mmCIF file of C-alpha atoms in Angstrom:
data_model
loop_
_atom_site.group_PDB
_atom_site.id
_atom_site.type_symbol
_atom_site.label_atom_id
_atom_site.label_comp_id
_atom_site.label_asym_id
_atom_site.label_seq_id
_atom_site.Cartn_x
_atom_site.Cartn_y
_atom_site.Cartn_z
ATOM 1 C CA MET A 358 -44.833 -82.608 -33.894
ATOM 2 C CA PHE A 359 -45.867 -84.436 -30.529
ATOM 3 C CA ASN A 360 -44.634 -81.012 -29.111
ATOM 4 C CA ASN A 361 -46.770 -79.105 -31.286
ATOM 5 C CA PHE A 362 -49.734 -80.883 -29.545
ATOM 6 C CA THR A 363 -48.589 -79.996 -26.175
ATOM 7 C CA GLN A 364 -48.925 -76.353 -26.989
ATOM 8 C CA PRO A 365 -51.829 -75.022 -24.897
ATOM 9 C CA VAL A 366 -54.047 -74.334 -27.851
ATOM 10 C CA TRP A 367 -53.957 -77.690 -28.852
ATOM 11 C CA ILE A 368 -54.683 -78.999 -25.447
ATOM 12 C CA LEU A 369 -57.645 -76.171 -24.826
ATOM 13 C CA THR A 370 -59.783 -77.321 -28.207
ATOM 14 C CA PHE A 371 -59.057 -81.007 -27.430
ATOM 15 C CA TYR A 372 -60.969 -80.423 -24.126
ATOM 16 C CA PHE A 373 -63.632 -78.130 -25.849
ATOM 17 C CA ILE A 374 -64.026 -81.013 -28.456
ATOM 18 C CA HIS A 375 -64.112 -83.640 -25.936
ATOM 19 C CA GLY A 376 -66.432 -81.453 -23.474
ATOM 20 C CA ILE A 377 -68.838 -81.677 -26.862
ATOM 21 C CA LEU A 378 -68.992 -85.251 -27.351
ATOM 22 C CA ALA A 379 -69.254 -85.892 -23.683
ATOM 23 C CA LEU A 380 -72.345 -83.669 -23.304
ATOM 24 C CA LEU A 381 -73.580 -85.200 -26.542
ATOM 25 C CA LEU A 382 -73.259 -88.827 -25.446
ATOM 26 C CA LEU A 383 -74.462 -87.415 -21.422
ATOM 27 C CA PHE A 384 -77.664 -86.332 -23.799
ATOM 28 C CA PHE A 385 -77.967 -90.027 -25.615
ATOM 29 C CA LEU A 386 -77.401 -91.978 -22.877
ATOM 30 C CA GLN A 387 -80.025 -90.004 -20.377
ATOM 31 C CA LYS A 388 -82.377 -91.203 -22.732
ATOM 32 C CA ARG A 389 -81.713 -94.814 -23.173
ATOM 33 C CA THR A 390 -81.143 -95.281 -19.413
ATOM 34 C CA GLU A 391 -83.456 -96.431 -16.707
ATOM 35 C CA GLU A 392 -84.272 -93.003 -14.477
ATOM 36 C CA GLU A 393 -82.109 -94.270 -10.956
ATOM 37 C CA GLU A 394 -78.825 -95.249 -13.379
ATOM 38 C CA GLN A 395 -79.249 -91.646 -14.804
ATOM 39 C CA GLY A 396 -77.338 -90.305 -11.589
ATOM 40 C CA VAL A 397 -74.936 -92.326 -12.116
ATOM 41 C CA VAL A 398 -74.362 -91.458 -16.136
ATOM 42 C CA LEU A 399 -74.198 -87.995 -14.956
ATOM 43 C CA TRP A 400 -71.226 -88.598 -12.106
ATOM 44 C CA ILE A 401 -69.144 -90.586 -14.846
ATOM 45 C CA LEU A 402 -69.829 -87.654 -17.530
ATOM 46 C CA THR A 403 -68.511 -84.640 -14.992
ATOM 47 C CA VAL A 404 -65.859 -86.397 -13.433
ATOM 48 C CA SER A 405 -64.627 -87.107 -17.328
ATOM 49 C CA LEU A 406 -64.822 -83.400 -18.243
ATOM 50 C CA PHE A 407 -61.975 -83.032 -15.760
ATOM 51 C CA LEU A 408 -59.921 -86.564 -17.070
ATOM 52 C CA PRO A 409 -60.646 -86.677 -20.473
ATOM 53 C CA VAL A 410 -60.851 -90.490 -20.839
ATOM 54 C CA ILE A 411 -59.433 -91.698 -18.219
ATOM 55 C CA GLY A 412 -62.762 -90.802 -16.839
ATOM 56 C CA GLU A 413 -64.601 -92.350 -18.723
ATOM 57 C CA VAL A 414 -62.732 -95.569 -18.409
ATOM 58 C CA LEU A 415 -62.660 -96.139 -14.890
ATOM 59 C CA GLY A 416 -66.082 -94.561 -14.508
ATOM 60 C CA GLY A 417 -67.352 -97.226 -16.760
ATOM 61 C CA ALA A 418 -65.510 -99.950 -14.972
ATOM 62 C CA VAL A 419 -66.935 -99.210 -11.694
ATOM 63 C CA TRP A 420 -70.424 -98.601 -12.737
ATOM 64 C CA TYR A 421 -70.135 -102.190 -14.372
ATOM 65 C CA MET A 422 -68.551 -104.107 -11.551
ATOM 66 C CA ALA A 423 -71.012 -102.577 -9.397
ATOM 67 C CA ARG A 424 -74.130 -103.828 -11.886
ATOM 68 C CA ARG A 425 -72.204 -107.321 -12.168
ATOM 69 C CA PHE A 426 -71.511 -108.111 -8.746
ATOM 70 C CA GLY A 427 -73.205 -105.588 -6.720
ATOM 71 C CA SER A 428 -76.490 -106.103 -4.846
ATOM 72 C CA ASN A 429 -79.986 -104.112 -4.197
ATOM 73 C CA ASP A 430 -80.216 -106.098 -0.885
ATOM 74 C CA ILE A 431 -79.663 -103.133 1.039
ATOM 75 C CA LEU A 432 -82.676 -100.390 -0.734
ATOM 76 C CA GLU A 433 -84.916 -103.101 -1.065
ATOM 77 C CA SER A 434 -85.023 -103.506 2.461
ATOM 78 C CA TYR A 435 -85.039 -99.872 2.943
ATOM 79 C CA GLU A 436 -88.091 -99.630 0.643
ATOM 80 C CA GLU A 437 -89.960 -102.311 2.214
ATOM 81 C CA TYR A 438 -89.136 -101.028 5.759
ATOM 82 C CA VAL A 439 -89.965 -97.052 4.769
ATOM 83 C CA THR A 440 -93.581 -98.741 2.709
ATOM 84 C CA TYR A 441 -94.311 -101.316 5.671
ATOM 85 C CA LYS A 442 -97.813 -100.465 6.802
ATOM 86 C CA PRO A 443 -98.220 -102.209 9.950
ATOM 87 C CA PRO A 444 -101.368 -104.107 11.298
ATOM 88 C CA MET A 445 -104.002 -102.411 13.715
ATOM 89 C CA LEU A 446 -102.494 -102.263 17.127
ATOM 90 C CA GLU A 447 -104.870 -100.382 18.873
ATOM 91 C CA GLN A 448 -105.184 -102.652 21.568
ATOM 92 C CA ILE A 449 -101.479 -102.714 22.085
ATOM 93 C CA ARG A 450 -101.692 -99.047 22.385
ATOM 94 C CA TYR A 451 -104.477 -99.028 24.611
ATOM 95 C CA GLU A 452 -103.160 -101.223 26.588
ATOM 96 C CA ALA A 453 -99.910 -99.289 26.796
ATOM 97 C CA ARG A 454 -101.228 -96.371 27.537
ATOM 98 C CA ALA A 455 -103.694 -98.159 30.670
ATOM 99 C CA SER A 456 -100.246 -99.056 31.764
ATOM 100 C CA TYR A 457 -98.334 -95.692 32.060
ATOM 101 C CA ASP A 458 -102.077 -94.714 33.643
ATOM 102 C CA MET A 459 -101.994 -96.705 36.554
ATOM 103 C CA GLN A 460 -97.863 -95.937 37.460
ATOM 104 C CA PRO A 461 -98.840 -93.250 39.738
ATOM 105 C CA PHE A 462 -101.558 -94.569 40.763
ATOM 106 C CA SER A 463 -99.849 -97.176 42.129
ATOM 107 C CA GLU A 464 -97.124 -94.657 43.707
ATOM 108 C CA THR A 465 -100.150 -92.591 45.274
ATOM 109 C CA LEU A 466 -101.403 -96.105 46.842
ATOM 110 C CA THR A 467 -97.920 -97.044 48.170
ATOM 111 C CA ASP A 468 -96.976 -93.425 49.550
ATOM 112 C CA PHE A 469 -97.537 -92.341 52.766
ATOM 113 C CA GLU A 470 -97.293 -89.149 52.317
ATOM 114 C CA ALA A 471 -99.595 -88.596 49.251
ATOM 115 C CA ARG A 472 -102.410 -86.162 49.393
ATOM 116 C CA SER A 473 -104.851 -87.903 46.088
ATOM 117 C CA LYS A 474 -105.608 -90.827 48.401
ATOM 118 C CA GLN A 475 -109.892 -90.263 47.351
ATOM 119 C CA ASP A 476 -109.002 -88.962 43.982
ATOM 120 C CA ALA A 477 -106.517 -92.432 43.251
ATOM 121 C CA ILE A 478 -109.150 -94.805 44.623
ATOM 122 C CA MET A 479 -112.131 -92.851 42.321
ATOM 123 C CA ARG A 480 -109.530 -93.357 39.277
ATOM 124 C CA LEU A 481 -109.192 -96.950 40.021
ATOM 125 C CA ILE A 482 -113.382 -97.390 39.995
ATOM 126 C CA ASN A 483 -114.178 -95.757 37.027
ATOM 127 C CA SER A 484 -110.861 -97.396 35.104
ATOM 128 C CA ASP A 485 -110.909 -100.117 32.774
ATOM 129 C CA VAL A 486 -108.253 -102.207 33.366
ATOM 130 C CA SER A 487 -108.185 -106.580 34.806
ATOM 131 C CA ARG A 488 -106.555 -106.514 37.957
ATOM 132 C CA LYS A 489 -108.176 -104.485 40.344
ATOM 133 C CA GLY A 490 -107.542 -106.277 43.295
ATOM 134 C CA HIS A 491 -103.747 -105.800 42.858
ATOM 135 C CA TYR A 492 -104.279 -102.401 43.073
ATOM 136 C CA VAL A 493 -106.645 -102.527 46.219
ATOM 137 C CA ASN A 494 -104.313 -104.728 47.972
ATOM 138 C CA LEU A 495 -101.741 -101.880 47.900
ATOM 139 C CA GLY A 496 -103.918 -99.290 49.307
ATOM 140 C CA LEU A 497 -105.218 -102.248 52.246
ATOM 141 C CA THR A 498 -101.271 -102.423 53.040
ATOM 142 C CA ASN A 499 -100.447 -98.906 52.790
ATOM 143 C CA ARG A 500 -99.193 -97.634 56.493
ATOM 144 C CA ASN A 501 -101.879 -94.669 55.976
ATOM 145 C CA SER A 502 -105.265 -95.660 57.813
ATOM 146 C CA GLU A 503 -107.376 -92.839 55.529
ATOM 147 C CA MET A 504 -105.740 -95.116 52.140
ATOM 148 C CA VAL A 505 -106.508 -97.936 54.531
ATOM 149 C CA HIS A 506 -110.199 -97.727 54.770
ATOM 150 C CA TYR A 507 -110.582 -96.034 51.023
ATOM 151 C CA ALA A 508 -109.079 -99.585 49.492
ATOM 152 C CA ALA A 509 -111.629 -101.537 51.485
ATOM 153 C CA THR A 510 -114.894 -99.669 50.701
ATOM 154 C CA THR A 511 -113.359 -99.820 47.175
ATOM 155 C CA ARG A 512 -112.946 -102.915 46.953
ATOM 156 C CA ASN A 513 -116.263 -104.028 48.857
ATOM 157 C CA LEU A 514 -117.749 -101.925 46.307
ATOM 158 C CA LEU A 515 -115.858 -103.717 43.374
ATOM 159 C CA ILE A 516 -117.210 -106.886 44.538
ATOM 160 C CA ASP A 517 -120.561 -105.672 44.695
ATOM 161 C CA THR A 518 -120.924 -104.308 40.972
ATOM 162 C CA HIS A 519 -118.926 -107.695 39.738
ATOM 163 C CA GLU A 520 -121.491 -109.580 41.564
ATOM 164 C CA LYS A 521 -124.583 -107.878 40.473
ATOM 165 C CA GLU A 522 -123.377 -107.772 36.544
ATOM 166 C CA ILE A 523 -123.253 -111.531 36.665
ATOM 167 C CA GLN A 524 -126.493 -111.597 38.171
ATOM 168 C CA LEU A 525 -127.455 -109.203 35.798
ATOM 169 C CA ALA A 526 -126.630 -111.501 33.435
ATOM 170 C CA LYS A 527 -127.558 -114.544 34.568
ATOM 171 C CA LEU A 528 -132.060 -112.956 34.538
ATOM 172 C CA GLU A 529 -131.796 -111.457 30.499
ATOM 173 C CA TYR A 530 -129.557 -114.751 29.600
ATOM 174 C CA ILE A 531 -130.722 -117.008 26.815
ATOM 175 C CA PRO A 532 -129.159 -119.954 25.360
ATOM 176 C CA ALA A 533 -130.576 -119.202 21.807
ATOM 177 C CA ASP A 534 -128.725 -115.538 21.638
ATOM 178 C CA PRO A 535 -124.845 -116.103 21.300
ATOM 179 C CA THR A 536 -124.843 -112.121 22.653
ATOM 180 C CA ARG A 537 -126.399 -113.448 25.997
ATOM 181 C CA LEU A 538 -123.995 -115.847 26.236
ATOM 182 C CA LYS A 539 -121.135 -113.706 25.612
ATOM 183 C CA THR A 540 -122.308 -111.122 28.333
ATOM 184 C CA LEU A 541 -122.347 -113.276 30.819
ATOM 185 C CA LEU A 542 -119.143 -115.310 29.936
ATOM 186 C CA SER A 543 -117.379 -112.192 29.844
ATOM 187 C CA ALA A 544 -118.974 -110.874 33.121
ATOM 188 C CA TYR A 545 -117.407 -114.189 35.139
ATOM 189 C CA GLU A 546 -113.675 -113.349 33.202
ATOM 190 C CA ARG A 547 -114.084 -109.919 33.987
ATOM 191 C CA PHE A 548 -114.285 -111.102 37.818
ATOM 192 C CA LEU A 549 -112.502 -113.791 38.334
ATOM 193 C CA LYS A 550 -108.964 -111.524 36.748
ATOM 194 C CA SER A 551 -110.340 -108.652 38.626
ATOM 195 C CA GLU A 552 -107.880 -110.331 41.431
ATOM 196 C CA LEU A 553 -110.920 -108.805 44.004
ATOM 197 C CA LEU A 554 -111.294 -112.721 45.347
ATOM 198 C CA GLU A 555 -108.843 -115.114 47.456
ATOM 199 C CA GLY A 556 -109.451 -118.346 48.994
ATOM 200 C CA PRO A 557 -113.515 -119.576 49.461
ATOM 201 C CA SER A 558 -114.969 -117.086 47.463
ATOM 202 C CA LEU A 559 -112.578 -117.078 44.516
ATOM 203 C CA SER A 560 -112.756 -121.058 44.541
ATOM 204 C CA ARG A 561 -116.635 -120.908 45.052
ATOM 205 C CA LEU A 562 -116.923 -118.402 42.020
ATOM 206 C CA GLU A 563 -114.596 -120.723 39.371
ATOM 207 C CA LYS A 564 -116.853 -123.629 40.272
ATOM 208 C CA GLU A 565 -119.867 -121.810 40.158
ATOM 209 C CA TYR A 566 -118.333 -120.721 36.510
ATOM 210 C CA LYS A 567 -117.473 -123.884 35.353
ATOM 211 C CA GLY A 568 -120.530 -125.690 36.507
ATOM 212 C CA PHE A 569 -123.072 -122.927 34.394
ATOM 213 C CA MET A 570 -120.511 -124.007 31.488
ATOM 214 C CA GLU A 571 -120.511 -127.603 32.070
ATOM 215 C CA GLU A 572 -124.301 -127.681 32.301
ATOM 216 C CA GLU A 573 -124.466 -125.416 28.955
ATOM 217 C CA LEU A 574 -122.530 -128.323 27.108
ATOM 218 C CA ALA A 575 -124.346 -131.280 28.866
ATOM 219 C CA SER A 576 -127.517 -129.414 27.554
ATOM 220 C CA GLY A 577 -126.518 -129.547 23.698
ATOM 221 C CA ASN A 578 -125.471 -125.722 23.256
ATOM 222 C CA ASP A 579 -121.831 -126.190 21.930
ATOM 223 C CA ARG A 580 -121.636 -123.112 20.474
ATOM 224 C CA PRO A 581 -117.774 -122.553 19.875
ATOM 225 C CA LEU A 582 -117.589 -119.767 22.587
ATOM 226 C CA LEU A 583 -118.760 -121.544 25.605
ATOM 227 C CA LEU A 584 -115.996 -124.528 24.349
ATOM 228 C CA GLU A 585 -112.816 -122.083 24.174
ATOM 229 C CA ARG A 586 -114.004 -120.422 27.399
ATOM 230 C CA LEU A 587 -114.173 -123.664 29.204
ATOM 231 C CA GLY A 588 -111.136 -125.148 27.451
ATOM 232 C CA GLU A 589 -108.850 -121.814 28.249
ATOM 233 C CA PHE A 590 -110.810 -122.465 31.872
ATOM 234 C CA HIS A 591 -109.181 -125.602 32.506
ATOM 235 C CA LEU A 592 -106.086 -124.873 30.466
ATOM 236 C CA TYR A 593 -105.200 -122.124 33.286
ATOM 237 C CA ARG A 594 -107.332 -122.723 36.396
ATOM 238 C CA GLY A 595 -108.172 -126.464 36.246
ATOM 239 C CA ASP A 596 -107.208 -129.246 33.986
ATOM 240 C CA PRO A 597 -104.537 -128.499 31.236
ATOM 241 C CA SER A 598 -104.835 -131.510 29.426
ATOM 242 C CA THR A 599 -108.809 -131.654 29.703
ATOM 243 C CA GLY A 600 -108.476 -127.774 28.384
ATOM 244 C CA VAL A 601 -106.359 -129.398 25.608
ATOM 245 C CA GLU A 602 -109.084 -131.585 24.681
ATOM 246 C CA ILE A 603 -111.956 -129.611 24.696
ATOM 247 C CA LEU A 604 -110.088 -127.059 22.208
ATOM 248 C CA GLU A 605 -109.169 -129.858 20.290
ATOM 249 C CA SER A 606 -112.560 -130.756 20.055
ATOM 250 C CA MET A 607 -113.939 -127.738 19.080
ATOM 251 C CA ASN A 608 -111.471 -127.091 16.113
ATOM 252 C CA GLU A 609 -112.764 -130.086 15.446
ATOM 253 C CA LYS A 610 -116.196 -129.229 15.346
ATOM 254 C CA HIS A 611 -115.917 -125.605 14.379
ATOM 255 C CA PRO A 612 -112.605 -126.142 11.739
ATOM 256 C CA LEU A 613 -112.772 -122.121 10.187
ATOM 257 C CA GLN A 614 -113.031 -120.773 13.727
ATOM 258 C CA ALA A 615 -110.037 -119.337 14.559
ATOM 259 C CA GLU A 616 -110.323 -118.947 18.614
ATOM 260 C CA GLY A 617 -109.870 -122.251 19.428
ATOM 261 C CA TYR A 618 -106.536 -122.383 17.576
ATOM 262 C CA LEU A 619 -105.761 -119.286 19.291
ATOM 263 C CA VAL A 620 -106.269 -120.109 22.773
ATOM 264 C CA LEU A 621 -104.046 -123.227 22.019
ATOM 265 C CA LEU A 622 -101.270 -121.363 20.647
ATOM 266 C CA ARG A 623 -101.082 -119.090 23.532
ATOM 267 C CA TYR A 624 -100.992 -121.996 26.561
ATOM 268 C CA TYR A 625 -98.523 -123.591 24.181
ATOM 269 C CA TYR A 626 -96.075 -120.929 23.680
ATOM 270 C CA GLY A 627 -96.065 -120.134 27.717
ATOM 271 C CA ARG A 628 -94.981 -123.607 27.765
ATOM 272 C CA LYS A 629 -92.432 -122.645 24.942
ATOM 273 C CA ASP A 630 -93.190 -126.165 23.323
ATOM 274 C CA TRP A 631 -92.279 -125.286 19.794
ATOM 275 C CA ASN A 632 -93.481 -129.287 18.017
ATOM 276 C CA GLN A 633 -97.280 -128.014 19.557
ATOM 277 C CA ILE A 634 -96.539 -124.835 18.253
ATOM 278 C CA ARG A 635 -95.989 -125.980 14.777
ATOM 279 C CA SER A 636 -98.814 -128.482 14.995
ATOM 280 C CA VAL A 637 -101.331 -126.158 15.985
ATOM 281 C CA LEU A 638 -99.819 -123.521 13.082
ATOM 282 C CA SER A 639 -100.400 -125.890 10.490
ATOM 283 C CA SER A 640 -104.268 -126.737 11.307
ATOM 284 C CA LEU A 641 -104.731 -122.878 11.037
ATOM 285 C CA LYS A 642 -103.088 -122.115 8.353
ATOM 286 C CA GLU A 643 -105.125 -125.538 6.678
ATOM 287 C CA ASN A 644 -108.339 -124.768 8.017
ATOM 288 C CA VAL A 645 -108.923 -120.924 9.145
ATOM 289 C CA PRO A 646 -110.063 -118.438 6.394
ATOM 290 C CA GLU A 647 -107.859 -114.960 6.926
ATOM 291 C CA THR A 648 -110.461 -113.257 7.581
ATOM 292 C CA ASN A 649 -111.155 -115.546 10.405
ATOM 293 C CA ILE A 650 -108.334 -114.459 12.037
ATOM 294 C CA PRO A 651 -108.974 -111.084 14.375
ATOM 295 C CA GLU A 652 -106.696 -108.485 12.966
ATOM 296 C CA SER A 653 -105.569 -107.687 16.166
ATOM 297 C CA ARG A 654 -104.714 -111.945 16.313
ATOM 298 C CA ARG A 655 -103.013 -111.624 12.841
ATOM 299 C CA PHE A 656 -99.562 -110.582 13.320
ATOM 300 C CA ILE A 657 -98.756 -112.392 15.821
ATOM 301 C CA VAL A 658 -99.798 -115.451 13.414
ATOM 302 C CA GLU A 659 -97.744 -114.084 11.206
ATOM 303 C CA HIS A 660 -94.720 -113.598 12.984
ATOM 304 C CA LEU A 661 -95.077 -117.362 14.293
ATOM 305 C CA LEU A 662 -95.562 -118.775 10.502
ATOM 306 C CA GLY A 663 -92.726 -116.555 9.430
ATOM 307 C CA GLU A 664 -94.845 -115.713 6.327
ATOM 308 C CA GLU A 665 -97.600 -113.648 5.386
ATOM 309 C CA LEU A 666 -100.932 -115.433 5.798
#
């Protein structure tokens, strides 16, 4: 009797009936399984058409083991990766483009055979970079006398432009107007960061800038911007302990403003002082609303915190 079941007709009948049952089971399971698992069901039943019984048993066992002990961490990480929306990093892209544009300019100023020296100098005058003095000095040390002449003329022109910018901002300054205060302070900052001055000239400008801010504070003008700039000045150009004291005082008087915390974070990060960084981050998270943190700095704060605000 067993030999009868091994005949081709019985084998074909078994495969036919098994195939129909597999298709019915497929339709039944697809309506009751989640969308992401339907492909697995289809694969198991397709294999079962060629390996009846064995396909179902092995496929079901593998499926169970995968659901019981498997992990979706990789898929979840990939989903986070493809759906991640980075913060607004236009400032970083702008600075990167500016650095890229200045690279051939640096090569021109140091190249004795460069032909477009005057064009390179004109690009420097009209460019929006902070270290113009650095590039001017490259031209001043060039072996080509024509380049040295252009660089010296450009340096004098840039210094004169910065001085006139400060003078104009002083004439228009009104203590009660925060916009005019920012304009004047920014004019000083641009001149100091230009690296056009050195020696007594630089010391004289630093003294004038610090004196102005201290006079404003003594007159009762304790706007956050004034405290922020004076504290930052002391951190990098004066007495760092005084700068820290001013910024901590600012954070006490204006706890909802993020700028004082951010200046301290940048200073402590440069010194790799992790204990102080944790302290400042804790105070910032506790006191400052997320909307008060500039979007261009929010990503950095979240990175240091290790979590979203």
